[in-house]
CSV table of C-alpha atoms in Angstrom, one decimal:
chain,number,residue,atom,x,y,z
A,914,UNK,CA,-30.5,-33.5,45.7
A,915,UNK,CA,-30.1,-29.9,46.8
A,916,UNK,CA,-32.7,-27.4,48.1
A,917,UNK,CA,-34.4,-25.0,46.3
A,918,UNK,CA,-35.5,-22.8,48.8
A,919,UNK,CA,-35.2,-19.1,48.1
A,920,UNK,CA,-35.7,-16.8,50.4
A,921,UNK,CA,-37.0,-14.3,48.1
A,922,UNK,CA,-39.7,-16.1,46.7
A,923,UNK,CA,-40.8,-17.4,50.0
A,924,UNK,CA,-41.0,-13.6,51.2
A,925,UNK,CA,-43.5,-13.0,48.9
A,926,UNK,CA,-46.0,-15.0,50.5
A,927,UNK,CA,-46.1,-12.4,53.1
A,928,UNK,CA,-46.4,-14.9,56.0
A,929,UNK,CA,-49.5,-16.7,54.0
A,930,UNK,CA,-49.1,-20.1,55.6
A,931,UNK,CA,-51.5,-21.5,52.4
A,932,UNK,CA,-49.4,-19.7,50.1
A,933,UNK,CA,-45.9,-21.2,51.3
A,934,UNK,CA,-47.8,-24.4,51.4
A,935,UNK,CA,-48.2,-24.1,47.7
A,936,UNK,CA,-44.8,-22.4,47.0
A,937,UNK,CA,-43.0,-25.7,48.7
A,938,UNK,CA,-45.4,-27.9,46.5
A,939,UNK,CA,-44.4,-26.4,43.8
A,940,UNK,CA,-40.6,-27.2,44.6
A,941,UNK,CA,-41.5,-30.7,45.3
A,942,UNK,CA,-43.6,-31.2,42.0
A,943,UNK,CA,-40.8,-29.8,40.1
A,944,UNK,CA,-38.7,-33.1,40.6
A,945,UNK,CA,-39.4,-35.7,39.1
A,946,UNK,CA,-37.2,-37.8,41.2
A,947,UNK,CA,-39.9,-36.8,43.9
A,948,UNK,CA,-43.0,-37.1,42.0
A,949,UNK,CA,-44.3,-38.4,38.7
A,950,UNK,CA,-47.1,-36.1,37.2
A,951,UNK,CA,-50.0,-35.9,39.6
A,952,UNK,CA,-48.4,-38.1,42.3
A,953,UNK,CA,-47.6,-37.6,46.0
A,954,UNK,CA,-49.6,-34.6,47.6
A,955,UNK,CA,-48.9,-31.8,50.8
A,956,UNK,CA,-51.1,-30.1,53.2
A,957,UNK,CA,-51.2,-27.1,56.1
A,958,UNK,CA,-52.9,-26.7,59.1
A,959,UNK,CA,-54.4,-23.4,59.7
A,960,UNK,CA,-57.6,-21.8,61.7
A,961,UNK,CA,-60.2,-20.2,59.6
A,962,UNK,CA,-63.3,-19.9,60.1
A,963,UNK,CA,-66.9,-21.6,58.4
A,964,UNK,CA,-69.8,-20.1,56.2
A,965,UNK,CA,-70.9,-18.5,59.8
A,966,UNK,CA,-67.9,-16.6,60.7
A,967,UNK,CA,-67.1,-19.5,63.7
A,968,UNK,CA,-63.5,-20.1,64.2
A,969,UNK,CA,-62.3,-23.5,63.8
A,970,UNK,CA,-59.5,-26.1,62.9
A,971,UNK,CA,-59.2,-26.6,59.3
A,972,UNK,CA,-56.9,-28.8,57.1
A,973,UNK,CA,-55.7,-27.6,53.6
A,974,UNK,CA,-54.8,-31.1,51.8
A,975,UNK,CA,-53.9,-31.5,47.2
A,976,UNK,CA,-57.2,-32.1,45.4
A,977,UNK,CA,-57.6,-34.5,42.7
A,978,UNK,CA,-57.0,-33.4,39.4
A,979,UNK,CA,-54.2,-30.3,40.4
A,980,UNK,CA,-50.3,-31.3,39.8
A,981,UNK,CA,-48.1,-30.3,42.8
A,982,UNK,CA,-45.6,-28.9,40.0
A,983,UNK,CA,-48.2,-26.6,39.0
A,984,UNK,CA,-50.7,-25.8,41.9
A,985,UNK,CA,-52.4,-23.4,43.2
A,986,UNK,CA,-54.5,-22.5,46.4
A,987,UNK,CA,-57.8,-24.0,44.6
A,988,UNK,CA,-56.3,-26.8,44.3
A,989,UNK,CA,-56.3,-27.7,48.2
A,990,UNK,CA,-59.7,-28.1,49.4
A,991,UNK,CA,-60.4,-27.2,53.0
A,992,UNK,CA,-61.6,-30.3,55.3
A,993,UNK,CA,-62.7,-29.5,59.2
A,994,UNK,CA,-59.4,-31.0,60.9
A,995,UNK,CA,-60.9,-32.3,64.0
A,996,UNK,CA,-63.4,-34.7,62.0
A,997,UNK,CA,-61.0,-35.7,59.7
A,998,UNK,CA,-58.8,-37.1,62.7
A,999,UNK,CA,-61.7,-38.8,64.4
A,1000,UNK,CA,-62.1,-41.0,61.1
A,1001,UNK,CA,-58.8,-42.6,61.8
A,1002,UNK,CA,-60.5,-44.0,65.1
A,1003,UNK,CA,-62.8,-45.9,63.4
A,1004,UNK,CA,-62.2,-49.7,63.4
A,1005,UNK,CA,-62.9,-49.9,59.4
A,1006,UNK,CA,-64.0,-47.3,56.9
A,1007,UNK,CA,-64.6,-48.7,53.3
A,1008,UNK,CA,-63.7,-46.4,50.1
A,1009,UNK,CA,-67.2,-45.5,49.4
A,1010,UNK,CA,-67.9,-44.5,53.2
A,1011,UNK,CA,-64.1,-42.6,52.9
A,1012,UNK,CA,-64.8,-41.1,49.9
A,1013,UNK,CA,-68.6,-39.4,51.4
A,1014,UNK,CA,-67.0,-38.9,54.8
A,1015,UNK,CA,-64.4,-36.7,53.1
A,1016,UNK,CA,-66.4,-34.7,51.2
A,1017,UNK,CA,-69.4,-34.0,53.6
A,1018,UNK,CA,-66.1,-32.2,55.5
A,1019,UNK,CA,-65.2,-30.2,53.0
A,1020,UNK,CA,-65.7,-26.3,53.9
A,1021,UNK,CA,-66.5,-25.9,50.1
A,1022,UNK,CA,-68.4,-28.3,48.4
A,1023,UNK,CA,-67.2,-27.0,45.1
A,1024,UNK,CA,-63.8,-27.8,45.6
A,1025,UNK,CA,-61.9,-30.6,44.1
A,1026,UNK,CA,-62.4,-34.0,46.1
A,1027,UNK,CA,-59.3,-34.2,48.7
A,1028,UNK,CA,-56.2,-36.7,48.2
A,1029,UNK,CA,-57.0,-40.3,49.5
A,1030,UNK,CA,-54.4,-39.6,51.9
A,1031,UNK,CA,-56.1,-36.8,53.8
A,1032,UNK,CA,-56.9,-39.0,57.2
A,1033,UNK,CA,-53.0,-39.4,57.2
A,1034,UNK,CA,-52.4,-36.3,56.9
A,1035,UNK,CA,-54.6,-34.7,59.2
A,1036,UNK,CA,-53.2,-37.4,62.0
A,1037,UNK,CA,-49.6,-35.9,61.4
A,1038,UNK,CA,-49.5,-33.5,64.6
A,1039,UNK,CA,-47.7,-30.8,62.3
A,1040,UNK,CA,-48.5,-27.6,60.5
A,1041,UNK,CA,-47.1,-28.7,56.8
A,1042,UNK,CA,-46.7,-32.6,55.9
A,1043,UNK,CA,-44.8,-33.2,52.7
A,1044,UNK,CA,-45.7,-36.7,50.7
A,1045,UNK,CA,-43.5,-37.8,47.7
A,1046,UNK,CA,-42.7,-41.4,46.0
A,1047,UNK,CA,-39.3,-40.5,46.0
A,1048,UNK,CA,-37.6,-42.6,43.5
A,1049,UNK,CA,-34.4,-43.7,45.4
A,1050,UNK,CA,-36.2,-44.7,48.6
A,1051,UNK,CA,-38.3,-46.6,47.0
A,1052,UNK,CA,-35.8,-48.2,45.6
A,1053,UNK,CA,-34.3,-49.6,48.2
A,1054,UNK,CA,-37.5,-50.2,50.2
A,1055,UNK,CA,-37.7,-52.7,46.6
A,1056,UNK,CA,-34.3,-54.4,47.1
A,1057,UNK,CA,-34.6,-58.0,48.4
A,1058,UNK,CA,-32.4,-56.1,51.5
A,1059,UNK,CA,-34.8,-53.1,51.9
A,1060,UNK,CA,-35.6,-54.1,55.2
A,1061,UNK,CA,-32.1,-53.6,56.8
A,1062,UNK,CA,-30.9,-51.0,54.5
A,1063,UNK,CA,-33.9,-48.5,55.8
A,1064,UNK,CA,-33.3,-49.3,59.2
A,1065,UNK,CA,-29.7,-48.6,59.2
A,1066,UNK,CA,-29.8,-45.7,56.6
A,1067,UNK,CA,-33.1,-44.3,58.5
A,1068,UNK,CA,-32.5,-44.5,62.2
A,1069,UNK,CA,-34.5,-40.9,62.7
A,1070,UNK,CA,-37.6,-42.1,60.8
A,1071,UNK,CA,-40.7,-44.3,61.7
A,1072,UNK,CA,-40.4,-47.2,59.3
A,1073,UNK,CA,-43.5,-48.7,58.7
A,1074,UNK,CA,-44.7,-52.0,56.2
A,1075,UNK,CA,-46.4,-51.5,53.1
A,1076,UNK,CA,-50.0,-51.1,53.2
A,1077,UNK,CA,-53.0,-49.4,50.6
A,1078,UNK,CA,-52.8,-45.6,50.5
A,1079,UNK,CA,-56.3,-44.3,52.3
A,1080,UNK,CA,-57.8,-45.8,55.3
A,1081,UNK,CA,-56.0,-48.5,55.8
A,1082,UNK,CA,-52.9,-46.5,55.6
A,1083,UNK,CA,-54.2,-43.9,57.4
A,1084,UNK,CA,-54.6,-46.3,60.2
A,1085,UNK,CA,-51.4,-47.6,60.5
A,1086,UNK,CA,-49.8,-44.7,61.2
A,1087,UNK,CA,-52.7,-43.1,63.5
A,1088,UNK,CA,-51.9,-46.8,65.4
A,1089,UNK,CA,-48.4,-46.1,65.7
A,1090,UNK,CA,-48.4,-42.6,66.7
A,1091,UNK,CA,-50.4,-43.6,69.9
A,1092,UNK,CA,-47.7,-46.3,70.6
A,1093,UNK,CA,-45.0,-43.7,70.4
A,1094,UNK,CA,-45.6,-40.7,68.5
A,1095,UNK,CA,-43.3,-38.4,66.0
A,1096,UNK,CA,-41.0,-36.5,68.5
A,1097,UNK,CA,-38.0,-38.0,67.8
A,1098,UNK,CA,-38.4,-38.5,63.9
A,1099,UNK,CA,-38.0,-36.4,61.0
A,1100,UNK,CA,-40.1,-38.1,58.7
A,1101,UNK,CA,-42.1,-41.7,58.3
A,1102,UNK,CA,-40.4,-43.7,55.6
A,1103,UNK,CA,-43.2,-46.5,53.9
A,1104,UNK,CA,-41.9,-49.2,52.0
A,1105,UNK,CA,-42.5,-49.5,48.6
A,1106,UNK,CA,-44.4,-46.3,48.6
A,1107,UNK,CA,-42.4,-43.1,49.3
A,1108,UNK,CA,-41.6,-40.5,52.3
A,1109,UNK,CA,-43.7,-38.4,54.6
A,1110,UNK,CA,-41.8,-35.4,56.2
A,1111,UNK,CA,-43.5,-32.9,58.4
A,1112,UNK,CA,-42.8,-29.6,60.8
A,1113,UNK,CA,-44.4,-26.7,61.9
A,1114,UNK,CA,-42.8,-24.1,59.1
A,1115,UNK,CA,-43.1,-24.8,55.2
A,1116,UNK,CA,-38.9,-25.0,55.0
A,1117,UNK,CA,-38.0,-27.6,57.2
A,1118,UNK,CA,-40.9,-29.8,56.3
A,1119,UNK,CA,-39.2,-29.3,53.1
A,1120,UNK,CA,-36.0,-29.6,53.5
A,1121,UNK,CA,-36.5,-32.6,55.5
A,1122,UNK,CA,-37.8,-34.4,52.7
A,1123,UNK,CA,-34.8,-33.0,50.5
A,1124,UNK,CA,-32.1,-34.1,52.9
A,1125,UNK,CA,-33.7,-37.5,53.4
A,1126,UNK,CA,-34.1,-38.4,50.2
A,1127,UNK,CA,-30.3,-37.4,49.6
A,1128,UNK,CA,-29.0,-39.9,51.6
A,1129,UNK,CA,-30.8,-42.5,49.7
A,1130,UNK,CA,-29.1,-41.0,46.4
A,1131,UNK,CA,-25.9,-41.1,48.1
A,1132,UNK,CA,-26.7,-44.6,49.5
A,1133,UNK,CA,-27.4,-46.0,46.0
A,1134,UNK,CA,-24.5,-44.0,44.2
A,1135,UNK,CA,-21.8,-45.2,46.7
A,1136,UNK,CA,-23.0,-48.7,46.7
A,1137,UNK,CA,-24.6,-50.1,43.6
A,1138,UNK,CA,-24.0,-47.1,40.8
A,1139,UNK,CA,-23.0,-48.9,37.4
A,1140,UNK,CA,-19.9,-48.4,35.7
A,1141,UNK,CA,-20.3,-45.7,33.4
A,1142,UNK,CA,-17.7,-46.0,30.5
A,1143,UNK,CA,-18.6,-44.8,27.4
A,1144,UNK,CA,-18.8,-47.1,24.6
A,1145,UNK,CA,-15.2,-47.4,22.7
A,1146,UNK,CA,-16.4,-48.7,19.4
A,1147,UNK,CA,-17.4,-46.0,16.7
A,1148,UNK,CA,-21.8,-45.8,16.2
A,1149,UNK,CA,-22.8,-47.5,13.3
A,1150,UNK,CA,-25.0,-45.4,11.6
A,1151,UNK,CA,-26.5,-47.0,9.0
A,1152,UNK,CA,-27.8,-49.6,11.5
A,1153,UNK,CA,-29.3,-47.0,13.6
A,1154,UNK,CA,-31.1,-45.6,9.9
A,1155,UNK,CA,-32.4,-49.5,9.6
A,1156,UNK,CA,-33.7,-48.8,13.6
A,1157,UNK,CA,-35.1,-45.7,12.2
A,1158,UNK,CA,-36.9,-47.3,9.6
A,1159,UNK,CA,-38.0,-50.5,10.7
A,1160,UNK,CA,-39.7,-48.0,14.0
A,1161,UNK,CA,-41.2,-45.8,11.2
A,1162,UNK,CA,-42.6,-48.9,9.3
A,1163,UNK,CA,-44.4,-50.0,12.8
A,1164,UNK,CA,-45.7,-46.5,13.7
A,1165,UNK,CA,-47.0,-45.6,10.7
A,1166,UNK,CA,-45.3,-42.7,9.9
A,1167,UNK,CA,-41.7,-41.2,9.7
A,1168,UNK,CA,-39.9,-41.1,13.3
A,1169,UNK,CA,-37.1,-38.9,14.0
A,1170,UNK,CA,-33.6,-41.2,15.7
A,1171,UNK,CA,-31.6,-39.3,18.1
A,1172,UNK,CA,-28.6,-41.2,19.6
A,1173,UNK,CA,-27.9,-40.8,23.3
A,1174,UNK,CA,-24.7,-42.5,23.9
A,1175,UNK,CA,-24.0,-40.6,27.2
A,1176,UNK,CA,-22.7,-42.4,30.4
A,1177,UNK,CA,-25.9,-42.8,31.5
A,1178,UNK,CA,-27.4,-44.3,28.4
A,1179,UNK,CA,-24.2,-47.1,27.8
A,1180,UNK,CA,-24.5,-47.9,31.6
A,1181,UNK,CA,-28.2,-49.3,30.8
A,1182,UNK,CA,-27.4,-50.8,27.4
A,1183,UNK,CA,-24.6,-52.7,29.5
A,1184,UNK,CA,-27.1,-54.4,31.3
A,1185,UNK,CA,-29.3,-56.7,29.6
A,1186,UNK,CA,-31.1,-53.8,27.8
A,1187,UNK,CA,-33.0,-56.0,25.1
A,1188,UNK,CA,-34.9,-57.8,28.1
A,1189,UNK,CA,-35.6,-54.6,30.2
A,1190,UNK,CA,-36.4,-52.4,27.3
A,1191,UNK,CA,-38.8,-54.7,25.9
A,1192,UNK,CA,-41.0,-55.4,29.2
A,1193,UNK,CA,-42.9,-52.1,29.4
A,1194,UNK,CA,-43.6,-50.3,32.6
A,1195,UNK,CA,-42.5,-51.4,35.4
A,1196,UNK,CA,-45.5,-49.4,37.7
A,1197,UNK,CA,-49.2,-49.2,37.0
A,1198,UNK,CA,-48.0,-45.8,37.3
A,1199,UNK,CA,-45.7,-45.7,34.5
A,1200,UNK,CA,-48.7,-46.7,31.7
A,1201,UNK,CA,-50.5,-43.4,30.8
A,1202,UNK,CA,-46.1,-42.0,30.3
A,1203,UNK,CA,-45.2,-45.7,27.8
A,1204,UNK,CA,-48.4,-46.0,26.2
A,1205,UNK,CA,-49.3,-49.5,27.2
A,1206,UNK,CA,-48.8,-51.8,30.0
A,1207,UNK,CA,-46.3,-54.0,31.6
A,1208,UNK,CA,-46.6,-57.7,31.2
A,1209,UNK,CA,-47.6,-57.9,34.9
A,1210,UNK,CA,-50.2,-55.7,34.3
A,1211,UNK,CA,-52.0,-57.3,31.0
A,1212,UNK,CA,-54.0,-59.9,32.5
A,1213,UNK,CA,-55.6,-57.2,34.5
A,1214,UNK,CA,-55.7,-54.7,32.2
A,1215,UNK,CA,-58.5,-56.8,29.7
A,1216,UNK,CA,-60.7,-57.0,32.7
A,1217,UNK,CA,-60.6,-53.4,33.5
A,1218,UNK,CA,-61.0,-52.5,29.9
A,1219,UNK,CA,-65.0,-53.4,30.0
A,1220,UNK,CA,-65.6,-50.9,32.6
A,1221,UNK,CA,-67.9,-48.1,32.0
A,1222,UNK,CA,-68.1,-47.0,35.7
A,1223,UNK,CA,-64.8,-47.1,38.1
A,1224,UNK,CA,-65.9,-46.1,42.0
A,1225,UNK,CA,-63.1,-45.6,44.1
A,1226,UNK,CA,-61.3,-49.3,44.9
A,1227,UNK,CA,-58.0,-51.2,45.8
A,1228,UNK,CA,-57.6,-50.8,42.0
A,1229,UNK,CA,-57.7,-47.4,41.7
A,1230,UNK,CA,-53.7,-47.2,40.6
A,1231,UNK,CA,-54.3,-49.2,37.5
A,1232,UNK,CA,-58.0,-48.2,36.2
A,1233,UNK,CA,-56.3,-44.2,36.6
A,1234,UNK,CA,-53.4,-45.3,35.1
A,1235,UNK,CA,-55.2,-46.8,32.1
A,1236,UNK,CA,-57.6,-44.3,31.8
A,1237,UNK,CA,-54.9,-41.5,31.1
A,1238,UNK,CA,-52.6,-44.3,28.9
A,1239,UNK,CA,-52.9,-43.8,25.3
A,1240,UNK,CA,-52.9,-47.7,25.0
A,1241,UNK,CA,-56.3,-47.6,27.0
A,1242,UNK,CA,-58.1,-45.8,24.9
A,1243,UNK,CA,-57.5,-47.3,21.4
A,1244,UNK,CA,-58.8,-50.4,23.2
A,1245,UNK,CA,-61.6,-49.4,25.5
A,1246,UNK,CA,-65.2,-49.2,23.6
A,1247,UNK,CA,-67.7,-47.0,26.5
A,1248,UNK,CA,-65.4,-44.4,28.3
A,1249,UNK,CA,-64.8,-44.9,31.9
A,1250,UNK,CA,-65.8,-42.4,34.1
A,1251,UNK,CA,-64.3,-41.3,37.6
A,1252,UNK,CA,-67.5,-39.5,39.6
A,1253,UNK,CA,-66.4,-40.7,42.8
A,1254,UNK,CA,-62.4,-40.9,41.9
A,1255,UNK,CA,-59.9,-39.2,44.5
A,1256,UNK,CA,-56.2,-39.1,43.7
């Protein structure tokens, strides 16, 4: 994974730390080995000043509903930094109390409703903090190993156990940096989430994240990469025209059949394609991209499906996920609704 700072398009944010904040979430949102549509989320630090004209401490943080790959400063409501901290000293918080607490910070109450992650962020004792569910760390945060693997391919990073994005998580970390703070890490790796990376200027908070996600890619390609030879025998078309058809038949109407038989492609069909193919998403993430749900998720998913009002919960992944999926709304009777929803 390379960088895609340019100098030149940094320069013409004039020094604007909001604007860089939104140039380098751009760059992040632009990857989807980084970020799946509307995931992960970035903030900045900055004085300002209130309604009044007082100075104070404010923290810019992603706002549900905005993309990073397509944001823009709207789309990162403005919460009062010292407050925000002092929720992360709180012994327990509950969504709903989160979710008022949050916006009765906000320096405009117009603005979109700030990420679930903004305690965490505002704990971070940096200018710009990066968040992405980088795709190869998570990976091996996954593997039955994960544990060792981090800790030997990570030794710069605070490595911290999976726990639910928002207070919970927020606490964790605010916990840990009390114990021993970040000076001597470049980034906080959490398992079977993704990566925070942080520093005082928009480029090496970015490039942080670039370079530490790289060595997972590198990790992965040097160790477990597939064997990649292309198939030897010749296609058979006319059983790919019999796929064709029989996918046709099932949709409805006429499908087009492209054949990928790149490195790539044959590397997957090598191994056990049929049974992988065939179980459907492997994240509550991945349902509003397949169109319906894993088989982990289905016993869940009827449950949800009766819902006419979804509050912020621990089950907020899946009821967004199925809310956006195609699959949710041929089922689904009443539409669910998302008043108090933060991404």
């Amino acid at each position: 994974m390379d960088s895609q700072w340019n100098e030149e398009d940094a320069g013409q944010c004039n020094g604007d730390d909001l604007a860089l904040r939104v140039y380098t979430s751009r760059l992040l949102g632009a990857d989807a080995r980084l970020v799946m549509h509307g995931g992960g989320n970035t903030s900045v630090k900055v004085h300002g000043r209130d309604f009044f004209g007082r100075e104070l401490d404010l923290l810019y943080v992603k706002g549900s509903g905005w993309d990073l790959a397509t944001i823009e400063k709207p789309g990162f409501p403005a919460l009062r930094l010292e407050e925000t901290c002092m929720l992360a000293e709180l012994e327990r918080l509950s969504d709903v109390d989160m979710t008022r607490e949050l916006r009765a910070l906000m320096v405009d109450p117009g603005a979109p409703a700030p990420s679930v992650e903004a305690i965490l962020h505002a704990v971070i004792p940096h200018r710009f903090v990066d968040h992405t569910h980088a795709d190869a760390v998570v990976t091996l945060t996954n593997n039955p190993q994960g544990d060792a693997i981090i800790a030997e391919l990570y030794p710069d990073c605070l490595i911290l156990p999976y726990v639910m994005p928002g207070f919970v998580l927020a606490k964790q970390v605010w916990v840990a940096l009390q114990e021993e703070g970040l000076q001597s890490y470049k980034g906080i790796i959490l398992a079977h989430h993704g990566v925070f990376t942080f520093a005082d200027d928009a480029r090496t908070a970015y490039e942080n994240m670039i370079e530490l996600v790289t060595r997972a890619e590198a990790y992965i390609s040097e160790r477990y990469a597939p064997a990649r030879d292309r198939a030897a025998s010749a296609v058979d078309l006319l059983a790919l025209a019999r796929i064709r058809r029989a996918v046709s038949e099932q949709r409805g109407e006429a499908q087009l059949a492209v054949l990928d038989d790149s490195s790539d492609a044959v590397a997957f069909a090598a191994r056990a394609a049929n049974r992988l193919s065939a179980i459907g998403g492997t994240t509550l993430y991945a349902l509003p991209f397949s169109g319906r749900p894993s088989r982990c998720a289905f016993p869940m998913t009827a449950f949800l499906l009766h819902l006419t009002y979804v509050p912020y919960t621990p089950l907020y992944p899946l009821m967004r996920a199925l809310k956006r999926s195609k699959y949710a709304w041929k089922t689904t009777g009443p539409k669910m609704t998302n008043q108090a929803m933060i991404i």
